[in-house]
mmCIF file of C-alpha atoms in Angstrom:
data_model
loop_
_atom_site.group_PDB
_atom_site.id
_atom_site.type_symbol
_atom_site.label_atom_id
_atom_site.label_comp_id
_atom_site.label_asym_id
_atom_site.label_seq_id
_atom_site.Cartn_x
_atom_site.Cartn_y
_atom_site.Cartn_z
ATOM 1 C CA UNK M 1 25.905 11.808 -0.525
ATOM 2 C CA UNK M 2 23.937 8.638 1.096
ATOM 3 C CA UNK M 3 20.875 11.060 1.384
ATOM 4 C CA UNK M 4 20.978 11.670 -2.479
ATOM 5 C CA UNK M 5 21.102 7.828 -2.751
ATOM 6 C CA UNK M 6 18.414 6.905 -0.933
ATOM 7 C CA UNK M 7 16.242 10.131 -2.260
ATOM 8 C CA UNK M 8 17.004 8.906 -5.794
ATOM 9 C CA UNK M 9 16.440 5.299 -5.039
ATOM 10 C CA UNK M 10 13.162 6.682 -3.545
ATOM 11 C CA UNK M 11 12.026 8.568 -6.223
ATOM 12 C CA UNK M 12 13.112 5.993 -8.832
ATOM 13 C CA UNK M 13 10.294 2.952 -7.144
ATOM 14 C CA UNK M 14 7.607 6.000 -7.007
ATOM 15 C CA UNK M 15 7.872 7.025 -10.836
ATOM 16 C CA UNK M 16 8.334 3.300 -11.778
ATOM 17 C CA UNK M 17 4.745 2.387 -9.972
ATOM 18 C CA UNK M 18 3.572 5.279 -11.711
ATOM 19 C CA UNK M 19 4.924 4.152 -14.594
ATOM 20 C CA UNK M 20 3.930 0.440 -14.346
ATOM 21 C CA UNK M 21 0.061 1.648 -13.437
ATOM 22 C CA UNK M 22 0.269 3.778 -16.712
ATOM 23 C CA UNK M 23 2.004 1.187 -19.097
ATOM 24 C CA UNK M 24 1.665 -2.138 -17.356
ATOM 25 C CA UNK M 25 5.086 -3.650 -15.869
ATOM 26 C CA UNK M 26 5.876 -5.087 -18.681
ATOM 27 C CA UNK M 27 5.523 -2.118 -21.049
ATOM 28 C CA UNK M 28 8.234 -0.082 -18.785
ATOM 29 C CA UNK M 29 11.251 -0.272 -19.383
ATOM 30 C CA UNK M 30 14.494 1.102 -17.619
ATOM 31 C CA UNK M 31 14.954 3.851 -20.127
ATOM 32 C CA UNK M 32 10.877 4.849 -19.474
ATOM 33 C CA UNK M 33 11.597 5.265 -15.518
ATOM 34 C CA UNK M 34 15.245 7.383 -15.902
ATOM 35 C CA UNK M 35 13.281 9.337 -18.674
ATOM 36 C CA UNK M 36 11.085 10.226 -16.454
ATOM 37 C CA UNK M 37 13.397 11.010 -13.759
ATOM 38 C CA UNK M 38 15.380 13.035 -16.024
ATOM 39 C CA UNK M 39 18.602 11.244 -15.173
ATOM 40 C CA UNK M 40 20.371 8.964 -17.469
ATOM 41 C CA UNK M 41 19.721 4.747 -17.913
ATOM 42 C CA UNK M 42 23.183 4.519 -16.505
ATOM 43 C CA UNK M 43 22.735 6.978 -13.332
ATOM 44 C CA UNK M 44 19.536 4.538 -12.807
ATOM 45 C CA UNK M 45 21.340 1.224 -13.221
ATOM 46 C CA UNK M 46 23.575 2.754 -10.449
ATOM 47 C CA UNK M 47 21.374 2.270 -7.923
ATOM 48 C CA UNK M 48 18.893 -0.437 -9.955
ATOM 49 C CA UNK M 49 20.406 -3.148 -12.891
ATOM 50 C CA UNK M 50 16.533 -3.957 -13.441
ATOM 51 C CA UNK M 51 12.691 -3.194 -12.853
ATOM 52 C CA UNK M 52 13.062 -6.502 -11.257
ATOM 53 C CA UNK M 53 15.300 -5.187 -8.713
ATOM 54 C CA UNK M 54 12.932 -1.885 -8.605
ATOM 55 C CA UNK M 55 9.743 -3.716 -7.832
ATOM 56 C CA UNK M 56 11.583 -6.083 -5.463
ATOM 57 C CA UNK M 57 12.712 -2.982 -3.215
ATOM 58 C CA UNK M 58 8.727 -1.822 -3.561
ATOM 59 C CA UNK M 59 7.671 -4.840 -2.322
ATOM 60 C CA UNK M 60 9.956 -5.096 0.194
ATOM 61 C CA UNK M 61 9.105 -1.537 1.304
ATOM 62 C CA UNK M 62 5.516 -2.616 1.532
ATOM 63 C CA UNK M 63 5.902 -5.843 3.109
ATOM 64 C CA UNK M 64 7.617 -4.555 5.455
ATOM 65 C CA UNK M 65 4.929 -1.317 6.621
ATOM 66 C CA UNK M 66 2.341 -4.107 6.468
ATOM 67 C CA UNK M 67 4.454 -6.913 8.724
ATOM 68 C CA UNK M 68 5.497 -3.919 11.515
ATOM 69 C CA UNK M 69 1.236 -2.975 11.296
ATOM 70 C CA UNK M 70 -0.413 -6.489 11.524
ATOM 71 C CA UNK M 71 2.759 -7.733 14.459
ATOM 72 C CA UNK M 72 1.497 -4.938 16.587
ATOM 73 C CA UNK M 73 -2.071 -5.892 15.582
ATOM 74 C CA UNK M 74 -1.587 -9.095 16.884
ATOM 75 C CA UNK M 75 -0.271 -8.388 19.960
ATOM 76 C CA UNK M 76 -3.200 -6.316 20.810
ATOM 77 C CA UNK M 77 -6.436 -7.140 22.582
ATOM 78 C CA UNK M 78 -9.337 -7.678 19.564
ATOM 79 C CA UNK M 79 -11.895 -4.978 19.628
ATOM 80 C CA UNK M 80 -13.018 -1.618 17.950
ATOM 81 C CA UNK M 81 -10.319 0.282 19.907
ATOM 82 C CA UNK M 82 -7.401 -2.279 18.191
ATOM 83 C CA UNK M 83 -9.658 -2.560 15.022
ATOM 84 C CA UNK M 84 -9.699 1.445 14.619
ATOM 85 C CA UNK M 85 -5.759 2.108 15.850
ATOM 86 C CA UNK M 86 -5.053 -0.490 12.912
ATOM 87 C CA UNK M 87 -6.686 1.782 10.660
ATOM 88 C CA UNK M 88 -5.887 4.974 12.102
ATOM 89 C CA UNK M 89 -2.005 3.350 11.434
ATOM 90 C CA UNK M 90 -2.901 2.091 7.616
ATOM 91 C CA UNK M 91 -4.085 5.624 6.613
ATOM 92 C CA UNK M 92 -0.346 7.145 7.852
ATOM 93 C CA UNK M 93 0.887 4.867 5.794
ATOM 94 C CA UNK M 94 -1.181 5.999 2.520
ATOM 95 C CA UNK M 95 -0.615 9.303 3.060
ATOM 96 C CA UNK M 96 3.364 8.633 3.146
ATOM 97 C CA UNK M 97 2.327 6.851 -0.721
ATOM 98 C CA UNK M 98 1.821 2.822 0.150
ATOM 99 C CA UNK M 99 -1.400 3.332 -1.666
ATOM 100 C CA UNK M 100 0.640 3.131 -5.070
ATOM 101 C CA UNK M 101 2.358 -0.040 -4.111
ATOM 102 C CA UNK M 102 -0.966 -1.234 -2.879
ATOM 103 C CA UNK M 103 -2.736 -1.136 -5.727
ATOM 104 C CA UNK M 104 -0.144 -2.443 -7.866
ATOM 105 C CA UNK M 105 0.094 -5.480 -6.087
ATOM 106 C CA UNK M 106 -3.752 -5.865 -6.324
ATOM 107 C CA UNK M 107 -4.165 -5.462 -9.865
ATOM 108 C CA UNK M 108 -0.802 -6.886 -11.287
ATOM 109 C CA UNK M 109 -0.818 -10.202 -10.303
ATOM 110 C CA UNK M 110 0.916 -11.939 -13.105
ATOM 111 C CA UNK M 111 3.954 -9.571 -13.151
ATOM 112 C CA UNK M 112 4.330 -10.637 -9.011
ATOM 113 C CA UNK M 113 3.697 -14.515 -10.153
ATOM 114 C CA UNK M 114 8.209 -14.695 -10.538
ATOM 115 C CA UNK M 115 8.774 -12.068 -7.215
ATOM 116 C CA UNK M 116 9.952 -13.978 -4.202
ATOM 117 C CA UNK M 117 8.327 -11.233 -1.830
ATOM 118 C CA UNK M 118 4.849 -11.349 -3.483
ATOM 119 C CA UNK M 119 3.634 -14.161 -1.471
ATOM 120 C CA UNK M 120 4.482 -12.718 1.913
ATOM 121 C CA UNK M 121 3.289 -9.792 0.645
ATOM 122 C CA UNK M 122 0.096 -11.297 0.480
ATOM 123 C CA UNK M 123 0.284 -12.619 3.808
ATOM 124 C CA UNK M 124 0.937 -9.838 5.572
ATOM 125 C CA UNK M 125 -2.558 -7.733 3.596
ATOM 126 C CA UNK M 126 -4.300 -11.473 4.673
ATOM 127 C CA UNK M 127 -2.994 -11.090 8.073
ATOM 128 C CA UNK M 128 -3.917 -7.746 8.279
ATOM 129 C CA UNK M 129 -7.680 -7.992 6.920
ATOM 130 C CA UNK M 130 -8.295 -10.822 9.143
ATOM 131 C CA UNK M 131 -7.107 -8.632 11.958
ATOM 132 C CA UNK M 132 -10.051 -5.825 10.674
ATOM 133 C CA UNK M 133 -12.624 -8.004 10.424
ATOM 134 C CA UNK M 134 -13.111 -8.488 13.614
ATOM 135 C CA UNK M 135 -14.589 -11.511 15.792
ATOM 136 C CA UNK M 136 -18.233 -12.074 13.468
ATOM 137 C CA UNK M 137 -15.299 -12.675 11.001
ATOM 138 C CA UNK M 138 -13.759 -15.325 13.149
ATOM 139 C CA UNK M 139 -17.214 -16.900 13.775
ATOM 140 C CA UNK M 140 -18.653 -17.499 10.666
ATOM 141 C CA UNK M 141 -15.186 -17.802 8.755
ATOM 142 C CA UNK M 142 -15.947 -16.299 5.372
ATOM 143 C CA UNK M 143 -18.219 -13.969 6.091
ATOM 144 C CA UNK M 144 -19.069 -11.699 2.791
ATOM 145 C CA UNK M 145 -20.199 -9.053 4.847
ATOM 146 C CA UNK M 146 -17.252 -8.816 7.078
ATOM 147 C CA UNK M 147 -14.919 -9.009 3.942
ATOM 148 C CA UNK M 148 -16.737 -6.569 1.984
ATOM 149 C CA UNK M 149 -16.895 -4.292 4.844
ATOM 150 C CA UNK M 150 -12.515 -3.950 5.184
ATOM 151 C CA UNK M 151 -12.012 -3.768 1.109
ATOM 152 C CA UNK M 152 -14.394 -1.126 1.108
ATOM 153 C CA UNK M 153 -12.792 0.867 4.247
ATOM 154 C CA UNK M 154 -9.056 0.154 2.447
ATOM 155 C CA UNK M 155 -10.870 1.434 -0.872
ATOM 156 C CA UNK M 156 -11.813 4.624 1.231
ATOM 157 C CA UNK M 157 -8.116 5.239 2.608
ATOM 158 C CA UNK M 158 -6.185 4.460 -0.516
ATOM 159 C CA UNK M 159 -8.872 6.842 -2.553
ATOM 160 C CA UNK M 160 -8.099 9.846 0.225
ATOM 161 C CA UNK M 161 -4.291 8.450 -0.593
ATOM 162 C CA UNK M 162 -4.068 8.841 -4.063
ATOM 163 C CA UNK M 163 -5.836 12.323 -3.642
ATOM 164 C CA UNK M 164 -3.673 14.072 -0.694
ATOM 165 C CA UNK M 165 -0.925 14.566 -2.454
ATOM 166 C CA UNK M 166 -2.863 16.925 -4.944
ATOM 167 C CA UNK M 167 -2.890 20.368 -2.784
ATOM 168 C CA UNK M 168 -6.079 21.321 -3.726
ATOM 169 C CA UNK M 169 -7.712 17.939 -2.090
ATOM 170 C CA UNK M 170 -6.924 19.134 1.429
ATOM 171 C CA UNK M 171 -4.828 16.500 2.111
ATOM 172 C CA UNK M 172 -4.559 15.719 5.666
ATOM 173 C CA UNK M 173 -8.204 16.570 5.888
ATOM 174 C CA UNK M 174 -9.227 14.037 3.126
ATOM 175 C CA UNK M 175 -7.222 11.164 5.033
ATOM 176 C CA UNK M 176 -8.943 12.095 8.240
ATOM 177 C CA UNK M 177 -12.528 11.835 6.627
ATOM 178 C CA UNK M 178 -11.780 8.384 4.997
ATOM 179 C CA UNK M 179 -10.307 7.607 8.215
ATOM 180 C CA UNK M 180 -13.804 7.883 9.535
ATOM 181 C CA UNK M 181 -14.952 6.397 6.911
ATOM 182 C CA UNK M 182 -12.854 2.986 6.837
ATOM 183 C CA UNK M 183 -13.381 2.911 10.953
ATOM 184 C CA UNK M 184 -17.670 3.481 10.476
ATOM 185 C CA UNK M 185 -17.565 0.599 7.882
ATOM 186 C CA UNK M 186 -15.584 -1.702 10.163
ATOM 187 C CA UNK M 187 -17.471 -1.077 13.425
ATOM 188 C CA UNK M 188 -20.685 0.745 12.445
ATOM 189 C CA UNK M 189 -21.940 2.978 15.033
ATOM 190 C CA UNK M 190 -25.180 1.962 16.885
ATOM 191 C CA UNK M 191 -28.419 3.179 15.390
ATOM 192 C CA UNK M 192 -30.302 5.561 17.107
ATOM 193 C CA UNK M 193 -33.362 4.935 19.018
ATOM 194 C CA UNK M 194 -36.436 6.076 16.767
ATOM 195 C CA UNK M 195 -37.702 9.458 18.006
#
């Protein structure tokens, strides 16, 4: 019976980010997510009494991937090796579905504004891109080139994540290419000598 809790709680934070990336948080409601479930508003407010309490357990979810990612980060030498593990470690995590929670705390700040966990989830993405961009990063603090560089390689793994689940994407095989991808962008591979 706890396996059917925890698979419904599961499923129940995945359809409500879907839901809250197709109506905005504040245009789902409880009845929208159980709808969608095809369970009843009062099966739901078994295991959530709000979308409050939903998006808490997302975040918390999330924060949590992120903090267990950047405190082995940090205990690692800096370098491509630890740069491209990190990476290699981010896109398991999109292709087990962080990329929804991901992008909902990028684009809905004002509904995370009242969340206690949005703030350290910040901290932990901060923690983690400072941990990508490497050492020209901690050189010239700031640099555009550096930042531009890791939201473009976490652009390439969330894409791949939001695609793998459709069967027809190739899945694994997507992640593995933006894997590449993210990992070129962060430590681009040495030209070639001319010919």
């Amino acid at each position: 019976m706890a396996g059917r809790r925890t698979d419904t709680r599961q499923r129940a934070q995945s359809v409500a980010l879907q839901l809250f990336t197709e109506h905005g948080y504040d245009g789902t409601s409880l009845r929208m997510i159980a709808e969608r479930l095809n369970i009843t508003k009062a099966a739901l407010y078994y295991h959530f009494k709000s979308k409050d309490e939903i998006l808490a357990a997302v975040l918390s979810d999330f924060s949590a991937a992120v903090a267990e990612l950047t405190d082995w980060g940090k205990q690692q030498p800096p370098g491509p090796g630890t740069r491209r593990e990190l990476l290699r470690r981010y896109a398991e995590l999109t292709a087990g579905g962080i990329t929804a929670a991901a992008r909902f705390a990028q684009e809905n700040e004002p509904a995370l504004r009242d969340q206690p966990l949005a703030d350290q989830v910040r901290n932990h993405v901060m923690t983690l891109f400072s941990l990508l961009a490497g050492p020209n990063a901690l050189a010239a603090p700031g640099d555009p080139v550096a930042s531009l560089r890791v939201r473009l390689a976490f652009a390439a793994l969330h894409m791949a994540g939001d695609d793998a689940g459709r069967a027809e994407s190739g899945g694994p095989e997507l992640i593995d290419a933006a894997l590449g991808i993210a990992c070129d962008l962060i430590d681009p591979p040495a030209p070639r000598p001319a010919a």
